[in-house]
XYZ file of C-alpha atoms in Angstrom:
677
model
C -79.572 -158.888 67.715
C -80.610 -161.759 65.438
C -83.882 -163.601 66.096
C -82.280 -166.820 64.851
C -81.360 -169.529 67.349
C -77.621 -169.401 67.844
C -75.920 -172.778 68.319
C -73.445 -172.123 71.141
C -73.169 -175.439 72.928
C -72.780 -174.864 76.675
C -71.141 -171.423 77.289
C -67.829 -172.254 78.894
C -64.863 -170.373 80.271
C -61.859 -172.707 79.948
C -59.535 -173.158 82.863
C -56.146 -171.491 82.896
C -54.642 -174.587 81.261
C -57.412 -174.782 78.628
C -59.441 -177.414 80.467
C -63.178 -177.791 79.854
C -65.852 -180.098 81.249
C -66.050 -183.636 79.847
C -68.750 -185.554 78.048
C -68.725 -188.873 79.947
C -69.669 -192.424 79.115
C -73.208 -192.957 80.413
C -72.245 -195.931 82.646
C -69.415 -193.930 84.165
C -71.771 -190.994 84.684
C -74.250 -193.254 86.474
C -71.698 -194.987 88.691
C -69.147 -192.259 89.422
C -71.156 -189.027 89.097
C -74.583 -190.048 90.426
C -75.781 -186.454 91.027
C -75.102 -185.476 87.428
C -76.677 -188.699 86.214
C -79.766 -187.982 88.308
C -79.968 -184.532 86.748
C -79.444 -186.054 83.300
C -82.536 -188.280 83.694
C -84.668 -185.483 85.127
C -83.383 -182.943 82.608
C -84.015 -185.248 79.650
C -87.517 -185.897 80.988
C -88.040 -182.144 81.125
C -86.715 -181.600 77.605
C -88.855 -184.392 76.169
C -91.882 -182.890 77.868
C -91.610 -179.437 76.259
C -94.332 -178.304 73.879
C -93.509 -179.861 70.537
C -94.041 -176.528 68.760
C -91.075 -174.934 70.533
C -88.038 -174.825 68.238
C -85.695 -176.024 70.996
C -87.972 -178.832 72.209
C -86.852 -182.410 71.939
C -89.376 -183.027 69.152
C -88.265 -180.056 67.031
C -84.576 -180.745 67.446
C -85.026 -184.429 66.579
C -87.112 -183.464 63.578
C -84.174 -181.649 61.978
C -82.690 -185.047 61.058
C -85.570 -186.046 58.753
C -89.291 -186.263 59.319
C -91.425 -184.245 59.494
C -89.366 -182.602 56.705
C -90.158 -179.035 57.706
C -87.710 -176.105 57.651
C -86.239 -175.462 61.120
C -85.762 -171.913 62.328
C -86.695 -170.492 58.944
C -83.979 -172.305 57.032
C -85.437 -173.781 53.859
C -83.788 -174.810 50.634
C -84.069 -173.942 46.944
C -84.017 -177.458 45.593
C -86.221 -178.530 42.681
C -87.558 -181.254 44.968
C -88.873 -178.643 47.423
C -90.639 -176.746 44.674
C -92.489 -179.848 43.433
C -92.996 -181.990 46.494
C -92.072 -180.100 49.671
C -89.024 -179.405 51.776
C -86.160 -181.829 51.087
C -84.443 -181.844 54.480
C -80.813 -181.329 55.519
C -79.368 -184.830 54.932
C -75.536 -185.010 54.820
C -75.175 -188.789 54.941
C -72.656 -190.395 52.580
C -70.975 -187.002 52.146
C -67.922 -185.090 53.330
C -70.185 -183.162 55.700
C -71.366 -186.238 57.627
C -69.204 -185.787 60.735
C -68.999 -181.992 60.713
C -72.768 -181.401 60.288
C -73.594 -183.589 63.253
C -71.264 -181.690 65.609
C -73.297 -178.424 65.808
C -76.446 -180.581 65.681
C -75.386 -182.342 68.890
C -74.305 -178.997 70.355
C -77.854 -177.710 69.875
C -79.242 -180.792 71.664
C -76.684 -180.377 74.442
C -77.359 -176.704 75.063
C -81.108 -177.391 75.206
C -80.573 -180.363 77.559
C -78.225 -178.247 79.675
C -80.911 -175.596 80.028
C -83.379 -178.249 81.218
C -80.818 -179.625 83.681
C -80.308 -176.183 85.183
C -84.037 -175.668 85.482
C -84.470 -179.007 87.227
C -81.608 -178.382 89.664
C -83.210 -175.117 90.773
C -86.435 -176.908 91.679
C -84.946 -178.970 94.518
C -85.877 -177.840 98.047
C -83.782 -174.861 99.211
C -80.775 -175.785 101.273
C -78.080 -178.434 101.063
C -79.933 -180.614 98.573
C -80.518 -177.806 96.071
C -76.939 -176.584 96.513
C -75.632 -180.050 95.765
C -77.580 -180.388 92.525
C -76.962 -176.817 91.394
C -73.212 -177.470 91.802
C -73.478 -180.725 89.890
C -75.474 -179.087 87.122
C -72.812 -176.430 86.471
C -70.412 -178.754 84.617
C -72.998 -181.107 83.201
C -72.415 -182.305 79.612
C -74.474 -184.755 77.587
C -73.084 -188.332 77.905
C -72.370 -190.951 75.264
C -72.582 -194.711 75.066
C -69.402 -196.462 73.888
C -70.887 -199.416 72.046
C -67.438 -200.648 70.921
C -65.666 -201.005 74.270
C -65.643 -204.269 76.153
C -68.439 -204.182 78.795
C -67.233 -204.778 82.358
C -67.349 -208.437 83.376
C -70.814 -209.543 84.259
C -72.585 -206.570 82.668
C -74.779 -206.345 79.618
C -73.661 -205.079 76.230
C -76.893 -202.988 76.298
C -77.285 -202.020 79.952
C -80.568 -201.695 81.765
C -80.199 -197.929 82.010
C -80.977 -197.937 78.247
C -83.435 -200.815 78.056
C -85.620 -200.555 81.189
C -88.927 -198.731 80.936
C -88.554 -197.251 84.447
C -85.659 -195.919 86.468
C -85.031 -194.809 90.074
C -84.241 -191.138 90.675
C -84.186 -188.538 93.434
C -87.014 -186.301 92.201
C -87.184 -182.519 92.658
C -89.229 -182.985 95.839
C -86.235 -184.760 97.354
C -87.913 -188.180 97.369
C -86.490 -191.286 95.671
C -88.978 -192.806 93.286
C -89.402 -194.853 90.148
C -90.213 -192.831 87.026
C -90.576 -193.478 83.330
C -87.080 -193.856 81.797
C -86.526 -191.129 79.178
C -83.649 -193.211 77.723
C -86.017 -196.066 76.926
C -88.340 -194.268 74.575
C -89.746 -190.899 73.548
C -93.470 -190.410 73.931
C -94.955 -188.290 71.171
C -97.342 -185.678 72.561
C -99.736 -185.029 71.107
C -99.335 -188.284 69.180
C -97.754 -187.269 65.861
C -100.476 -188.611 63.537
C -102.750 -185.806 64.612
C -100.492 -183.405 62.680
C -99.662 -185.746 59.826
C -95.939 -185.180 60.452
C -94.925 -188.780 59.718
C -95.511 -191.302 56.981
C -98.006 -194.087 57.475
C -95.138 -196.458 58.364
C -94.224 -194.391 61.402
C -97.399 -192.548 62.346
C -98.846 -195.679 63.947
C -96.360 -195.527 66.808
C -97.229 -193.345 69.835
C -93.659 -193.875 71.120
C -90.308 -194.721 69.632
C -89.661 -198.456 69.410
C -86.753 -200.882 69.083
C -87.162 -204.325 67.497
C -90.944 -203.845 67.353
C -93.036 -206.957 67.630
C -94.575 -207.603 64.210
C -98.010 -208.118 65.739
C -98.220 -205.741 68.730
C -95.621 -203.154 67.692
C -94.119 -203.206 71.205
C -90.387 -202.740 71.722
C -88.267 -205.854 72.319
C -85.143 -204.310 73.818
C -84.037 -207.688 75.203
C -82.937 -208.615 71.674
C -80.316 -205.873 71.491
C -77.669 -207.039 73.981
C -77.154 -210.524 72.488
C -76.811 -209.016 69.007
C -74.318 -206.392 70.177
C -72.346 -209.081 72.043
C -72.320 -211.497 69.162
C -70.424 -209.146 66.838
C -68.572 -207.137 69.447
C -65.034 -208.239 68.518
C -65.601 -207.308 64.886
C -66.991 -203.937 65.905
C -64.089 -203.215 68.282
C -61.581 -204.248 65.621
C -63.269 -202.012 63.091
C -63.115 -198.986 65.359
C -59.458 -199.621 66.228
C -58.615 -200.098 62.552
C -60.263 -196.794 61.650
C -58.610 -194.800 64.427
C -55.077 -196.140 63.964
C -54.733 -197.038 60.274
C -56.887 -194.551 58.363
C -55.021 -191.307 57.592
C -57.289 -189.631 55.041
C -60.302 -187.687 56.348
C -62.583 -188.556 53.449
C -61.900 -192.286 53.747
C -62.228 -192.207 57.520
C -65.381 -190.126 57.808
C -68.019 -191.183 55.290
C -68.996 -194.291 53.374
C -69.205 -193.261 49.723
C -67.334 -195.662 47.417
C -65.901 -194.903 43.991
C -63.309 -196.406 41.708
C -60.503 -194.585 43.535
C -61.312 -196.288 46.848
C -58.445 -198.549 47.902
C -58.965 -201.992 49.510
C -57.703 -200.536 52.783
C -60.329 -197.754 52.847
C -63.642 -199.560 52.475
C -64.496 -198.905 56.114
C -65.490 -195.564 57.604
C -66.885 -193.993 60.742
C -70.189 -193.659 58.948
C -70.170 -197.390 58.119
C -69.670 -198.306 61.816
C -72.304 -195.706 62.712
C -74.738 -197.428 60.375
C -74.166 -200.784 62.082
C -75.278 -199.369 65.412
C -78.422 -197.825 63.909
C -79.172 -201.282 62.569
C -78.278 -203.347 65.620
C -80.184 -201.167 68.093
C -83.138 -200.305 65.859
C -84.044 -203.754 64.596
C -86.678 -202.325 62.272
C -87.692 -199.622 64.781
C -86.991 -195.894 64.718
C -83.180 -196.169 65.027
C -83.164 -198.242 61.793
C -84.512 -195.368 59.684
C -82.504 -192.150 59.314
C -85.762 -190.309 58.675
C -86.995 -190.887 62.264
C -83.916 -192.187 64.179
C -83.248 -188.898 66.054
C -86.475 -189.309 68.027
C -85.085 -192.401 69.779
C -83.211 -191.190 72.910
C -80.410 -193.626 72.077
C -79.647 -191.630 68.933
C -77.986 -188.886 70.998
C -75.880 -191.279 73.075
C -74.843 -192.957 69.836
C -73.977 -189.792 67.930
C -72.038 -188.265 70.794
C -69.872 -191.408 70.708
C -69.473 -190.955 66.931
C -68.387 -187.388 67.613
C -65.954 -188.630 70.247
C -64.346 -191.122 67.848
C -63.951 -188.346 65.296
C -62.422 -186.078 67.930
C -59.858 -188.770 68.777
C -59.060 -189.309 65.097
C -58.755 -185.557 64.540
C -56.085 -185.261 67.185
C -54.200 -188.241 65.779
C -54.373 -186.723 62.258
C -54.518 -182.949 62.786
C -53.407 -182.020 59.264
C -55.996 -184.157 57.427
C -59.359 -182.672 56.484
C -62.001 -182.890 53.802
C -61.323 -182.482 50.077
C -63.731 -180.384 47.966
C -66.465 -182.222 46.070
C -69.462 -181.234 43.922
C -72.687 -180.780 45.872
C -75.163 -183.551 44.916
C -78.218 -181.318 45.251
C -79.150 -177.710 45.968
C -79.675 -176.419 49.514
C -80.134 -173.083 51.226
C -76.339 -172.703 51.211
C -75.074 -174.388 48.016
C -76.270 -175.027 44.456
C -76.213 -178.497 42.931
C -72.839 -179.097 41.216
C -71.121 -176.217 43.044
C -68.083 -176.994 45.176
C -68.850 -178.352 48.617
C -65.906 -177.957 51.032
C -64.912 -176.949 54.543
C -66.511 -173.514 54.066
C -69.908 -174.856 52.993
C -72.720 -173.769 55.329
C -73.870 -176.442 57.738
C -77.538 -175.563 57.473
C -79.721 -175.049 59.474
C -77.250 -174.386 62.276
C -76.653 -170.680 62.970
C -73.339 -169.834 64.574
C -72.889 -167.902 67.826
C -73.830 -164.640 66.164
C -77.115 -166.012 64.834
C -76.428 -164.295 61.524
C -74.288 -166.866 59.654
C -74.177 -170.650 59.521
C -71.498 -172.793 61.065
C -69.019 -174.257 58.579
C -66.930 -177.418 58.837
C -63.734 -175.338 59.209
C -65.201 -173.633 62.276
C -66.298 -176.701 64.227
C -62.993 -178.633 64.257
C -62.138 -177.879 67.892
C -64.646 -179.122 70.499
C -63.246 -177.256 73.510
C -62.963 -173.714 72.190
C -66.063 -173.906 69.981
C -68.673 -175.751 72.050
C -67.088 -176.122 75.502
C -66.501 -179.812 75.945
C -63.883 -182.557 75.616
C -63.762 -186.315 76.185
C -61.675 -188.327 78.626
C -59.300 -189.276 75.847
C -58.971 -185.729 74.414
C -57.803 -183.829 77.480
C -54.786 -182.478 75.636
C -54.147 -179.895 78.358
C -52.793 -182.732 80.535
C -49.774 -183.228 78.225
C -46.698 -181.071 77.830
C -46.115 -181.954 74.170
C -48.231 -182.937 71.202
C -46.168 -186.099 70.755
C -46.881 -187.220 74.312
C -50.599 -186.517 73.796
C -50.758 -188.541 70.594
C -48.855 -191.433 72.152
C -51.390 -191.502 74.983
C -54.239 -191.452 72.438
C -52.792 -194.473 70.621
C -52.398 -196.319 73.902
C -55.987 -195.519 74.915
C -57.311 -196.710 71.547
C -55.322 -199.940 71.751
C -56.545 -200.571 75.281
C -60.187 -199.726 74.612
C -60.583 -201.487 71.284
C -58.075 -204.315 71.406
C -56.035 -203.284 68.394
C -53.184 -205.450 69.684
C -55.172 -208.541 68.789
C -52.891 -210.935 70.682
C -52.811 -208.979 73.937
C -56.554 -208.500 73.589
C -57.050 -212.234 73.158
C -55.274 -213.012 76.399
C -56.625 -210.029 78.348
C -60.194 -210.877 77.521
C -59.694 -214.555 78.381
C -58.085 -213.658 81.706
C -60.889 -211.237 82.519
C -63.527 -213.907 82.139
C -61.618 -216.697 83.967
C -63.679 -216.360 87.156
C -66.996 -216.547 85.301
C -66.051 -219.740 83.540
C -64.666 -221.267 86.710
C -68.072 -220.737 88.303
C -69.831 -222.238 85.255
C -67.464 -225.193 85.197
C -68.172 -225.925 88.867
C -71.848 -226.340 87.938
C -71.263 -228.433 84.799
C -72.125 -232.100 84.867
C -68.632 -233.193 83.879
C -65.889 -235.231 85.569
C -63.175 -233.556 87.575
C -64.757 -230.045 87.669
C -61.793 -228.750 89.653
C -59.434 -229.643 86.805
C -61.739 -227.944 84.346
C -61.932 -224.895 86.548
C -58.174 -224.602 86.586
C -57.632 -225.125 82.900
C -60.623 -223.669 81.156
C -61.211 -219.993 80.533
C -63.767 -218.196 78.457
C -62.698 -217.722 74.901
C -62.261 -214.408 73.177
C -65.592 -212.809 72.266
C -64.609 -213.019 68.593
C -67.243 -211.899 66.125
C -70.061 -214.351 66.332
C -67.954 -216.716 68.403
C -69.417 -216.481 71.882
C -72.617 -218.471 71.701
C -71.541 -222.117 71.236
C -70.140 -224.510 73.814
C -67.147 -226.893 73.745
C -63.795 -227.228 75.460
C -60.855 -226.701 73.120
C -57.396 -228.313 73.142
C -54.918 -225.448 72.847
C -51.779 -227.490 72.380
C -51.741 -226.307 68.789
C -51.883 -222.654 69.910
C -49.452 -222.949 72.752
C -47.115 -225.913 72.595
C -46.116 -225.271 76.216
C -49.689 -225.396 77.472
C -50.799 -228.103 79.828
C -52.908 -230.901 78.344
C -56.499 -229.999 77.618
C -59.162 -230.982 80.132
C -61.807 -233.566 79.435
C -64.587 -232.283 77.222
C -67.628 -231.024 79.033
C -70.985 -232.357 78.010
C -72.716 -230.368 75.266
C -75.677 -228.294 76.406
C -79.098 -229.122 75.014
C -79.177 -225.822 73.135
C -75.608 -224.910 72.130
C -76.699 -221.563 70.694
C -77.646 -220.377 74.194
C -74.335 -221.296 75.897
C -70.830 -219.907 75.826
C -67.915 -221.703 74.281
C -64.977 -221.879 76.728
C -61.443 -221.928 75.386
C -58.594 -223.774 77.044
C -55.650 -221.359 76.923
C -52.376 -221.277 78.768
C -52.410 -217.670 80.029
C -49.221 -216.945 81.988
C -49.697 -214.756 85.040
C -46.813 -212.579 83.846
C -48.145 -212.187 80.286
C -47.504 -208.428 80.229
C -43.953 -208.839 81.426
C -43.285 -211.092 78.449
C -43.716 -208.229 76.019
C -46.467 -206.996 73.755
C -47.290 -210.493 72.499
C -47.930 -213.248 75.095
C -45.516 -216.167 74.838
C -48.290 -218.650 73.940
C -49.155 -216.648 70.821
C -45.737 -215.387 69.661
C -45.438 -218.083 66.990
C -48.375 -216.447 65.220
C -46.458 -213.188 64.828
C -42.801 -213.963 64.038
C -40.670 -210.837 64.418
C -43.799 -209.178 65.845
C -45.420 -209.175 62.397
C -48.703 -210.786 61.400
C -51.330 -210.611 58.646
C -54.546 -208.713 59.344
C -57.621 -209.881 57.361
C -60.805 -208.019 56.366
C -63.909 -208.573 54.261
C -64.791 -205.588 52.076
C -68.354 -204.947 50.904
C -69.718 -202.405 48.479
C -73.256 -201.958 47.118
C -75.596 -199.415 45.625
C -77.004 -197.523 48.643
C -80.571 -197.113 47.433
C -80.557 -200.049 45.061
C -83.169 -202.015 47.007
C -85.247 -198.979 47.932
C -84.921 -199.783 51.647
C -82.305 -200.553 54.324
C -80.493 -203.866 54.229
C -77.559 -205.644 55.886
C -74.859 -207.919 54.534
C -74.009 -210.487 57.212
C -70.665 -212.325 56.992
C -70.225 -215.882 58.301
C -67.290 -218.218 58.910
C -68.786 -221.696 58.813
C -72.347 -223.055 58.845
C -75.447 -221.206 60.007
C -79.212 -221.612 60.171
C -81.423 -221.176 57.143
C -83.839 -218.875 58.995
C -82.836 -215.162 58.511
C -84.378 -214.338 61.893
C -81.620 -216.364 63.548
C -78.672 -214.854 61.700
C -78.049 -212.004 64.187
C -77.281 -214.472 66.947
C -75.506 -217.183 64.926
C -72.368 -218.694 66.364
C -70.525 -218.229 63.067
C -71.746 -214.683 62.272
C -68.563 -212.564 62.253
C -69.998 -209.138 61.456
C -72.093 -207.012 59.123
C -72.214 -204.035 56.795
C -75.465 -202.085 57.204
C -76.761 -200.026 54.290
C -79.320 -197.387 55.277
C -80.972 -197.064 51.905
C -84.291 -195.417 51.071
C -86.805 -195.505 48.254
C -85.442 -192.672 46.178
C -88.716 -192.110 44.344
C -90.958 -191.714 47.424
C -88.686 -190.334 50.141
C -88.873 -186.619 50.740
C -85.106 -186.493 51.430
C -83.599 -184.474 48.570
C -80.130 -185.893 49.015
C -81.380 -189.461 48.911
C -83.285 -188.781 45.727
C -80.169 -187.325 44.124
C -77.963 -190.172 45.360
C -80.447 -192.731 44.161
C -80.609 -191.205 40.706
C -76.789 -191.172 40.602
C -76.711 -194.818 41.801
C -74.422 -193.872 44.687
C -72.224 -196.700 45.898
C -71.287 -197.144 49.576
C -68.885 -199.545 51.256
C -67.989 -201.133 54.601
C -65.565 -203.531 56.237
C -65.860 -206.593 58.427
C -62.566 -207.429 60.269
C -61.784 -211.170 60.396
C -58.613 -211.521 62.423
C -60.194 -212.067 65.863
C -62.450 -214.721 64.414
C -59.498 -216.369 62.702
C -57.605 -216.455 66.025
C -60.553 -218.312 67.478
C -60.427 -220.773 64.577
C -56.726 -221.319 65.363
C -57.643 -221.943 68.974
C -60.182 -224.510 67.900
C -57.652 -226.345 65.713
C -59.409 -225.419 62.489
C -56.620 -223.170 61.198
C -52.838 -223.312 61.561
C -51.859 -219.636 61.540
C -52.635 -216.202 60.039
C -50.501 -216.563 56.905
C -52.109 -216.447 53.429
C -51.035 -220.029 52.813
C -53.298 -221.149 55.651
C -56.047 -218.515 55.626
C -56.869 -218.467 51.875
C -57.976 -222.135 51.656
C -59.687 -221.822 55.042
C -61.752 -218.865 53.845
C -62.466 -220.555 50.515
C -64.137 -223.284 52.546
C -65.716 -221.304 55.364
C -66.472 -217.724 54.256
C -70.089 -217.006 53.307
C -72.404 -214.024 53.335
C -76.117 -213.392 53.208
C -78.295 -210.286 52.665
C -81.281 -209.496 54.892
C -83.744 -206.626 54.665
C -84.514 -204.755 57.847
C -87.943 -206.405 57.767
C -86.118 -209.666 58.490
C -86.613 -211.207 55.032
C -83.730 -212.580 53.010
C -82.660 -210.928 49.772
C -80.697 -212.934 47.270
C -77.164 -211.517 47.129
C -77.043 -211.773 43.346
C -80.079 -209.483 43.137
C -78.595 -206.605 45.184
C -77.560 -203.829 42.762
C -73.788 -203.258 42.806
C -73.104 -205.740 45.585
C -69.513 -206.976 45.543
C -67.761 -208.851 48.386
C -63.998 -209.274 48.568
C -61.223 -210.244 50.979
C -58.001 -208.301 51.621
C -55.093 -208.440 54.001
C -52.317 -206.178 55.228
C -49.188 -206.634 57.316
C -49.194 -205.314 60.842
C -46.239 -204.880 63.153
C -46.740 -204.885 66.905
C -44.357 -202.386 68.496
C -41.775 -204.221 70.641
C -41.696 -201.431 73.209
C -45.259 -200.103 73.327
C -47.340 -202.981 71.949
C -49.104 -200.696 69.505
C -49.983 -201.867 65.967
C -48.378 -200.242 62.966
C -50.227 -200.902 59.721
C -48.254 -201.236 56.504
C -50.969 -199.523 54.451
C -50.447 -202.002 51.573
C -53.374 -204.373 51.017
C -53.446 -207.594 48.998
C -56.786 -208.728 47.522
C -57.657 -212.416 47.098
C -60.342 -212.907 44.439
C -59.742 -216.640 44.579
C -61.542 -216.634 47.985
C -64.735 -215.044 46.724
C -64.879 -216.079 43.046
C -67.849 -218.331 42.287
C -69.861 -217.172 45.294
C -72.927 -214.902 44.751
C -71.743 -211.264 44.365
C -68.183 -212.352 45.122
C -65.227 -210.535 43.555
C -63.713 -212.457 40.654
C -60.262 -212.379 39.097
C -59.904 -209.318 36.891
C -62.606 -207.254 38.644
C -61.726 -204.079 40.494
C -61.268 -204.605 44.189
């Protein structure tokens, strides 16, 4: 019997049809499975409270991801960096192992959390109460937070279950009480500086923090929801684009850019993943890969990343990683040797405890680690084709990949809210406004300004626009309603609502994206490239919430001469380039609704973007960095043709992208004619 810690996930016996328990969205878990949610909070509390020297404690598991840069479970490396300056870590970011390495990592977290949940359930008073919680604990799986789905009407993009310092639970004594929320922060105990585990930048914090106040260091979680909301449409579009149009595993999974990268493959799951680290961290722990795993949100985030990969896997079952040279030496591979699906995913021992998991072995979530997601319950379908069709439908519904149906569906969903707001507005004929005005699509950066829009140009059959409401004193704090003729029978009309069909003749339209590439470690620290359509404030602190901010590409760079991460040092020396994508189509639809743009054709969009498209670079400290001074930074615009299925309403991407250097030429770090896209 090996003394190594075997990564098993939760031991599971599948049902006769292959069914296994589900990892659920945290809001669904809280609302629909309250007993499991109660156990989740208590179990996470228990796990976080374990002695930090235990290898399966929250502290030790989180520390695998970066700091304190100590070998876990006896698994070191043989890198030159370790010999000269200490252990170099297990980093797999910007590599073909990014998604696969994190799967057994999350399984280790889940099996430890599961053990804590079982222990907590057994502590309830004997009888019906204990029986109830023991039964609920049996099928418990760690939840995720789907940051790209549309929040239910009237709810926050970053719900209170994640941002409140306390939470109500039924404790093990059977009494309902308020306790410290383990999803809000992790309390280091003893405080980590006493062991010197962290650098001076991070050792000053006794807890994890998000958007720390520059003076007090306290978390400012209230900043997260507006930032997530402001760029939600871009984020949703990005996820949908990845899941339905990317067919190559390497392009889909990680963010490394090279000269073979096509204009239609600048995005990646890792790129989207980086955005969430940035948006939620705000200069706190989630913003730095070296300490991000200590923030409890990290696990909700990465389980969602794993879920998106699981969905993509089942849509593209024959696509997997291509071999590449290892950038640096580890316990399992020597620098320059081939890194492929059989490369050891150190430090994660397999179920025997005598060998390491490999990428080839962790493809299937159900048989390997005993879980599935709501979308990946393949046992419910009689054929693979039926299962894949359901997956595409689910992706389209969740992430609005039918941009026209999404436009109308979102507007209709918010009609009641705007009606209530209109009734309170100091404007003539509020009843008329209530009937005719609906909230506009939450296009990227397009849900913070206020005005009533005439939609005659969008829908010639629409009723006349209502009188304009008075402008609020602070437009940036209001919402911008959109007048839109939304027929009650929109779905019966087909996949594209009648009022928008002229934008997609023959069910075809042009999808637009901004592509960004840059040297990952070129600035020696993390930075973001924010994309705007129109004017914006000069103050970088305001850019996250700007009306015209349409999305971002977040680059999680490090100082490659001081970081202890061996991979980052190697990538920095090699001047590794990374890339990302900001979808534009939802924002352009909003510009059409506002009468600023005629349609989605290149003839209209190219001059519009020449006038309106801008970008700025900000460090995670909040300071601006001149775009021209960012090593390797290049911004370009590309488009592709998309067909909306007449029967199912699903998008079909042509795969051919056209690049428009005339849009970006002459702007700082913009692609020029003759340069590689």
